Amino acid sequence: MKSQRTSPQHLALQAVARALQTAQRSEAYFAEYRKHHSVVEPDAEGRIVRRFPDGQKVVLRNMCAQ
């Protein structure tokens, strides 16, 4: 039975499970962070914008080819 717990498949599944848990915690932390702090990130139109908690955004750089 012990060999099953250390099989490569089992170890890989454990690693994936840990990675998913970490990603979920990071996503939750970042969502909470965004409620209180501005964040600089790319938007759907290819611009770099600063998003504020109140919903406002400021375009810092337009990366689109015109």
PDB file of N, CA and C in Angstrom:
ATOM      1  N   MET A   1       0.817  -1.195   0.000  1.00  0.00           N
ATOM      2  CA  MET A   1       0.000   0.000   0.000  1.00  0.00           C
ATOM      3  C   MET A   1       0.864   1.264   0.000  1.00  0.00           C
ATOM      4  N   LYS A   2       2.001   1.200   0.697  1.00  0.00           N
ATOM      5  CA  LYS A   2       2.859   2.367   0.762  1.00  0.00           C
ATOM      6  C   LYS A   2       3.402   2.748  -0.616  1.00  0.00           C
ATOM      7  N   SER A   3       3.640   1.769  -1.474  1.00  0.00           N
ATOM      8  CA  SER A   3       4.164   2.067  -2.802  1.00  0.00           C
ATOM      9  C   SER A   3       3.169   2.878  -3.623  1.00  0.00           C
ATOM     10  N   GLN A   4       1.869   2.705  -3.361  1.00  0.00           N
ATOM     11  CA  GLN A   4       0.877   3.510  -4.078  1.00  0.00           C
ATOM     12  C   GLN A   4       0.979   4.978  -3.689  1.00  0.00           C
ATOM     13  N   ARG A   5       1.251   5.276  -2.415  1.00  0.00           N
ATOM     14  CA  ARG A   5       1.318   6.657  -1.951  1.00  0.00           C
ATOM     15  C   ARG A   5       2.556   7.377  -2.463  1.00  0.00           C
ATOM     16  N   THR A   6       3.561   6.625  -2.878  1.00  0.00           N
ATOM     17  CA  THR A   6       4.767   7.259  -3.403  1.00  0.00           C
ATOM     18  C   THR A   6       4.935   7.030  -4.898  1.00  0.00           C
ATOM     19  N   SER A   7       3.900   6.520  -5.543  1.00  0.00           N
ATOM     20  CA  SER A   7       4.001   6.305  -6.983  1.00  0.00           C
ATOM     21  C   SER A   7       4.088   7.662  -7.687  1.00  0.00           C
ATOM     22  N   PRO A   8       4.705   7.699  -8.854  1.00  0.00           N
ATOM     23  CA  PRO A   8       4.814   8.963  -9.587  1.00  0.00           C
ATOM     24  C   PRO A   8       3.449   9.600  -9.870  1.00  0.00           C
ATOM     25  N   GLN A   9       2.452   8.777 -10.163  1.00  0.00           N
ATOM     26  CA  GLN A   9       1.122   9.313 -10.446  1.00  0.00           C
ATOM     27  C   GLN A   9       0.538   9.988  -9.206  1.00  0.00           C
ATOM     28  N   HIS A  10       0.682   9.327  -8.056  1.00  0.00           N
ATOM     29  CA  HIS A  10       0.143   9.881  -6.814  1.00  0.00           C
ATOM     30  C   HIS A  10       0.864  11.181  -6.453  1.00  0.00           C
ATOM     31  N   LEU A  11       2.175  11.198  -6.595  1.00  0.00           N
ATOM     32  CA  LEU A  11       2.937  12.405  -6.300  1.00  0.00           C
ATOM     33  C   LEU A  11       2.558  13.545  -7.241  1.00  0.00           C
ATOM     34  N   ALA A  12       2.329  13.208  -8.498  1.00  0.00           N
ATOM     35  CA  ALA A  12       1.920  14.226  -9.471  1.00  0.00           C
ATOM     36  C   ALA A  12       0.544  14.785  -9.116  1.00  0.00           C
ATOM     37  N   LEU A  13      -0.376  13.915  -8.722  1.00  0.00           N
ATOM     38  CA  LEU A  13      -1.707  14.382  -8.325  1.00  0.00           C
ATOM     39  C   LEU A  13      -1.628  15.274  -7.094  1.00  0.00           C
ATOM     40  N   GLN A  14      -0.786  14.915  -6.138  1.00  0.00           N
ATOM     41  CA  GLN A  14      -0.611  15.749  -4.952  1.00  0.00           C
ATOM     42  C   GLN A  14      -0.050  17.122  -5.334  1.00  0.00           C
ATOM     43  N   ALA A  15       0.903  17.135  -6.238  1.00  0.00           N
ATOM     44  CA  ALA A  15       1.501  18.403  -6.670  1.00  0.00           C
ATOM     45  C   ALA A  15       0.467  19.282  -7.367  1.00  0.00           C
ATOM     46  N   VAL A  16      -0.362  18.681  -8.205  1.00  0.00           N
ATOM     47  CA  VAL A  16      -1.412  19.434  -8.891  1.00  0.00           C
ATOM     48  C   VAL A  16      -2.415  19.977  -7.880  1.00  0.00           C
ATOM     49  N   ALA A  17      -2.794  19.162  -6.916  1.00  0.00           N
ATOM     50  CA  ALA A  17      -3.751  19.597  -5.891  1.00  0.00           C
ATOM     51  C   ALA A  17      -3.183  20.770  -5.094  1.00  0.00           C
ATOM     52  N   ARG A  18      -1.898  20.691  -4.727  1.00  0.00           N
ATOM     53  CA  ARG A  18      -1.272  21.794  -3.986  1.00  0.00           C
ATOM     54  C   ARG A  18      -1.218  23.057  -4.841  1.00  0.00           C
ATOM     55  N   ALA A  19      -0.904  22.903  -6.113  1.00  0.00           N
ATOM     56  CA  ALA A  19      -0.831  24.060  -7.015  1.00  0.00           C
ATOM     57  C   ALA A  19      -2.196  24.719  -7.168  1.00  0.00           C
ATOM     58  N   LEU A  20      -3.244  23.921  -7.284  1.00  0.00           N
ATOM     59  CA  LEU A  20      -4.595  24.476  -7.393  1.00  0.00           C
ATOM     60  C   LEU A  20      -5.000  25.212  -6.119  1.00  0.00           C
ATOM     61  N   GLN A  21      -4.673  24.648  -4.967  1.00  0.00           N
ATOM     62  CA  GLN A  21      -4.989  25.311  -3.700  1.00  0.00           C
ATOM     63  C   GLN A  21      -4.245  26.638  -3.592  1.00  0.00           C
ATOM     64  N   THR A  22      -2.986  26.641  -3.988  1.00  0.00           N
ATOM     65  CA  THR A  22      -2.201  27.871  -3.945  1.00  0.00           C
ATOM     66  C   THR A  22      -2.781  28.915  -4.890  1.00  0.00           C
ATOM     67  N   ALA A  23      -3.176  28.493  -6.077  1.00  0.00           N
ATOM     68  CA  ALA A  23      -3.761  29.417  -7.050  1.00  0.00           C
ATOM     69  C   ALA A  23      -5.065  29.999  -6.525  1.00  0.00           C
ATOM     70  N   GLN A  24      -5.885  29.181  -5.893  1.00  0.00           N
ATOM     71  CA  GLN A  24      -7.149  29.675  -5.338  1.00  0.00           C
ATOM     72  C   GLN A  24      -6.898  30.670  -4.220  1.00  0.00           C
ATOM     73  N   ARG A  25      -5.927  30.388  -3.355  1.00  0.00           N
ATOM     74  CA  ARG A  25      -5.602  31.325  -2.272  1.00  0.00           C
ATOM     75  C   ARG A  25      -5.064  32.627  -2.841  1.00  0.00           C
ATOM     76  N   SER A  26      -4.212  32.534  -3.861  1.00  0.00           N
ATOM     77  CA  SER A  26      -3.648  33.733  -4.479  1.00  0.00           C
ATOM     78  C   SER A  26      -4.742  34.567  -5.126  1.00  0.00           C
ATOM     79  N   GLU A  27      -5.661  33.911  -5.810  1.00  0.00           N
ATOM     80  CA  GLU A  27      -6.756  34.617  -6.468  1.00  0.00           C
ATOM     81  C   GLU A  27      -7.633  35.324  -5.442  1.00  0.00           C
ATOM     82  N   ALA A  28      -7.939  34.658  -4.339  1.00  0.00           N
ATOM     83  CA  ALA A  28      -8.755  35.259  -3.284  1.00  0.00           C
ATOM     84  C   ALA A  28      -8.021  36.444  -2.653  1.00  0.00           C
ATOM     85  N   TYR A  29      -6.721  36.289  -2.403  1.00  0.00           N
ATOM     86  CA  TYR A  29      -5.931  37.364  -1.820  1.00  0.00           C
ATOM     87  C   TYR A  29      -5.906  38.573  -2.757  1.00  0.00           C
ATOM     88  N   PHE A  30      -5.682  38.314  -4.050  1.00  0.00           N
ATOM     89  CA  PHE A  30      -5.587  39.406  -5.012  1.00  0.00           C
ATOM     90  C   PHE A  30      -6.930  40.125  -5.152  1.00  0.00           C
ATOM     91  N   ALA A  31      -8.035  39.379  -5.136  1.00  0.00           N
ATOM     92  CA  ALA A  31      -9.360  40.002  -5.216  1.00  0.00           C
ATOM     93  C   ALA A  31      -9.586  40.921  -4.013  1.00  0.00           C
ATOM     94  N   GLU A  32      -9.179  40.476  -2.839  1.00  0.00           N
ATOM     95  CA  GLU A  32      -9.313  41.303  -1.635  1.00  0.00           C
ATOM     96  C   GLU A  32      -8.384  42.518  -1.715  1.00  0.00           C
ATOM     97  N   TYR A  33      -7.178  42.326  -2.211  1.00  0.00           N
ATOM     98  CA  TYR A  33      -6.214  43.415  -2.355  1.00  0.00           C
ATOM     99  C   TYR A  33      -6.762  44.502  -3.272  1.00  0.00           C
ATOM    100  N   ARG A  34      -7.378  44.085  -4.380  1.00  0.00           N
ATOM    101  CA  ARG A  34      -7.914  45.047  -5.355  1.00  0.00           C
ATOM    102  C   ARG A  34      -9.039  45.894  -4.789  1.00  0.00           C
ATOM    103  N   LYS A  35      -9.705  45.416  -3.745  1.00  0.00           N
ATOM    104  CA  LYS A  35     -10.784  46.196  -3.128  1.00  0.00           C
ATOM    105  C   LYS A  35     -10.240  47.431  -2.422  1.00  0.00           C
ATOM    106  N   HIS A  36      -8.952  47.415  -2.070  1.00  0.00           N
ATOM    107  CA  HIS A  36      -8.382  48.489  -1.259  1.00  0.00           C
ATOM    108  C   HIS A  36      -7.221  49.226  -1.914  1.00  0.00           C
ATOM    109  N   HIS A  37      -6.657  48.691  -2.992  1.00  0.00           N
ATOM    110  CA  HIS A  37      -5.471  49.283  -3.610  1.00  0.00           C
ATOM    111  C   HIS A  37      -5.643  49.369  -5.120  1.00  0.00           C
ATOM    112  N   SER A  38      -4.987  50.359  -5.715  1.00  0.00           N
ATOM    113  CA  SER A  38      -4.994  50.438  -7.177  1.00  0.00           C
ATOM    114  C   SER A  38      -4.018  49.397  -7.729  1.00  0.00           C
ATOM    115  N   VAL A  39      -4.311  48.946  -8.954  1.00  0.00           N
ATOM    116  CA  VAL A  39      -3.513  47.896  -9.582  1.00  0.00           C
ATOM    117  C   VAL A  39      -3.213  48.309 -11.020  1.00  0.00           C
ATOM    118  N   VAL A  40      -1.971  48.114 -11.446  1.00  0.00           N
ATOM    119  CA  VAL A  40      -1.580  48.388 -12.832  1.00  0.00           C
ATOM    120  C   VAL A  40      -1.551  47.065 -13.574  1.00  0.00           C
ATOM    121  N   GLU A  41      -2.283  47.004 -14.708  1.00  0.00           N
ATOM    122  CA  GLU A  41      -2.366  45.760 -15.476  1.00  0.00           C
ATOM    123  C   GLU A  41      -2.789  46.064 -16.906  1.00  0.00           C
ATOM    124  N   PRO A  42      -2.569  45.122 -17.825  1.00  0.00           N
ATOM    125  CA  PRO A  42      -3.061  45.307 -19.201  1.00  0.00           C
ATOM    126  C   PRO A  42      -4.574  45.104 -19.248  1.00  0.00           C
ATOM    127  N   ASP A  43      -5.238  45.804 -20.156  1.00  0.00           N
ATOM    128  CA  ASP A  43      -6.672  45.588 -20.335  1.00  0.00           C
ATOM    129  C   ASP A  43      -6.928  44.859 -21.652  1.00  0.00           C
ATOM    130  N   ALA A  44      -8.197  44.650 -21.979  1.00  0.00           N
ATOM    131  CA  ALA A  44      -8.576  43.867 -23.161  1.00  0.00           C
ATOM    132  C   ALA A  44      -8.182  44.556 -24.467  1.00  0.00           C
ATOM    133  N   GLU A  45      -8.038  45.884 -24.436  1.00  0.00           N
ATOM    134  CA  GLU A  45      -7.670  46.611 -25.662  1.00  0.00           C
ATOM    135  C   GLU A  45      -6.166  46.743 -25.842  1.00  0.00           C
ATOM    136  N   GLY A  46      -5.373  46.117 -24.990  1.00  0.00           N
ATOM    137  CA  GLY A  46      -3.927  46.156 -25.134  1.00  0.00           C
ATOM    138  C   GLY A  46      -3.275  47.374 -24.516  1.00  0.00           C
ATOM    139  N   ARG A  47      -3.991  48.075 -23.640  1.00  0.00           N
ATOM    140  CA  ARG A  47      -3.430  49.252 -22.967  1.00  0.00           C
ATOM    141  C   ARG A  47      -2.985  48.865 -21.564  1.00  0.00           C
ATOM    142  N   ILE A  48      -2.055  49.620 -21.027  1.00  0.00           N
ATOM    143  CA  ILE A  48      -1.649  49.463 -19.638  1.00  0.00           C
ATOM    144  C   ILE A  48      -2.456  50.481 -18.839  1.00  0.00           C
ATOM    145  N   VAL A  49      -3.229  50.012 -17.876  1.00  0.00           N
ATOM    146  CA  VAL A  49      -4.101  50.901 -17.112  1.00  0.00           C
ATOM    147  C   VAL A  49      -3.900  50.700 -15.612  1.00  0.00           C
ATOM    148  N   ARG A  50      -4.165  51.779 -14.872  1.00  0.00           N
ATOM    149  CA  ARG A  50      -4.211  51.698 -13.415  1.00  0.00           C
ATOM    150  C   ARG A  50      -5.686  51.670 -13.039  1.00  0.00           C
ATOM    151  N   ARG A  51      -6.105  50.602 -12.371  1.00  0.00           N
ATOM    152  CA  ARG A  51      -7.497  50.462 -11.938  1.00  0.00           C
ATOM    153  C   ARG A  51      -7.583  50.774 -10.450  1.00  0.00           C
ATOM    154  N   PHE A  52      -8.559  51.610 -10.106  1.00  0.00           N
ATOM    155  CA  PHE A  52      -8.759  52.009  -8.726  1.00  0.00           C
ATOM    156  C   PHE A  52      -9.933  51.240  -8.125  1.00  0.00           C
ATOM    157  N   PRO A  53      -9.959  51.092  -6.799  1.00  0.00           N
ATOM    158  CA  PRO A  53     -11.033  50.328  -6.151  1.00  0.00           C
ATOM    159  C   PRO A  53     -12.435  50.873  -6.432  1.00  0.00           C
ATOM    160  N   ASP A  54     -12.556  52.168  -6.710  1.00  0.00           N
ATOM    161  CA  ASP A  54     -13.879  52.755  -6.964  1.00  0.00           C
ATOM    162  C   ASP A  54     -14.350  52.555  -8.402  1.00  0.00           C
ATOM    163  N   GLY A  55     -13.565  51.831  -9.217  1.00  0.00           N
ATOM    164  CA  GLY A  55     -13.977  51.540 -10.586  1.00  0.00           C
ATOM    165  C   GLY A  55     -13.338  52.428 -11.636  1.00  0.00           C
ATOM    166  N   GLN A  56     -12.703  53.508 -11.224  1.00  0.00           N
ATOM    167  CA  GLN A  56     -12.047  54.383 -12.186  1.00  0.00           C
ATOM    168  C   GLN A  56     -10.808  53.698 -12.742  1.00  0.00           C
ATOM    169  N   LYS A  57     -10.436  54.106 -13.959  1.00  0.00           N
ATOM    170  CA  LYS A  57      -9.183  53.611 -14.519  1.00  0.00           C
ATOM    171  C   LYS A  57      -8.510  54.731 -15.285  1.00  0.00           C
ATOM    172  N   VAL A  58      -7.190  54.701 -15.281  1.00  0.00           N
ATOM    173  CA  VAL A  58      -6.377  55.693 -15.967  1.00  0.00           C
ATOM    174  C   VAL A  58      -5.461  54.939 -16.925  1.00  0.00           C
ATOM    175  N   VAL A  59      -5.502  55.326 -18.208  1.00  0.00           N
ATOM    176  CA  VAL A  59      -4.632  54.689 -19.196  1.00  0.00           C
ATOM    177  C   VAL A  59      -3.227  55.254 -19.030  1.00  0.00           C
ATOM    178  N   LEU A  60      -2.270  54.392 -18.737  1.00  0.00           N
ATOM    179  CA  LEU A  60      -0.884  54.816 -18.567  1.00  0.00           C
ATOM    180  C   LEU A  60      -0.108  54.735 -19.877  1.00  0.00           C
ATOM    181  N   ARG A  61      -0.414  53.723 -20.689  1.00  0.00           N
ATOM    182  CA  ARG A  61       0.281  53.563 -21.960  1.00  0.00           C
ATOM    183  C   ARG A  61      -0.618  52.783 -22.914  1.00  0.00           C
ATOM    184  N   ASN A  62      -0.675  53.270 -24.142  1.00  0.00           N
ATOM    185  CA  ASN A  62      -1.445  52.590 -25.171  1.00  0.00           C
ATOM    186  C   ASN A  62      -0.483  51.727 -25.978  1.00  0.00           C
ATOM    187  N   MET A  63      -0.579  50.399 -25.827  1.00  0.00           N
ATOM    188  CA  MET A  63       0.356  49.496 -26.484  1.00  0.00           C
ATOM    189  C   MET A  63      -0.134  49.038 -27.856  1.00  0.00           C
ATOM    190  N   CYS A  64      -1.305  49.464 -28.262  1.00  0.00           N
ATOM    191  CA  CYS A  64      -1.870  49.037 -29.551  1.00  0.00           C
ATOM    192  C   CYS A  64      -1.150  49.721 -30.716  1.00  0.00           C
ATOM    193  N   ALA A  65      -0.974  48.981 -31.796  1.00  0.00           N
ATOM    194  CA  ALA A  65      -0.447  49.576 -33.023  1.00  0.00           C
ATOM    195  C   ALA A  65      -1.562  50.378 -33.669  1.00  0.00           C
ATOM    196  N   GLN A  66      -1.259  51.613 -34.048  1.00  0.00           N
ATOM    197  CA  GLN A  66      -2.344  52.459 -34.562  1.00  0.00           C
ATOM    198  C   GLN A  66      -2.336  52.545 -36.029  1.00  0.00           C
TER     199      GLN A  66
END
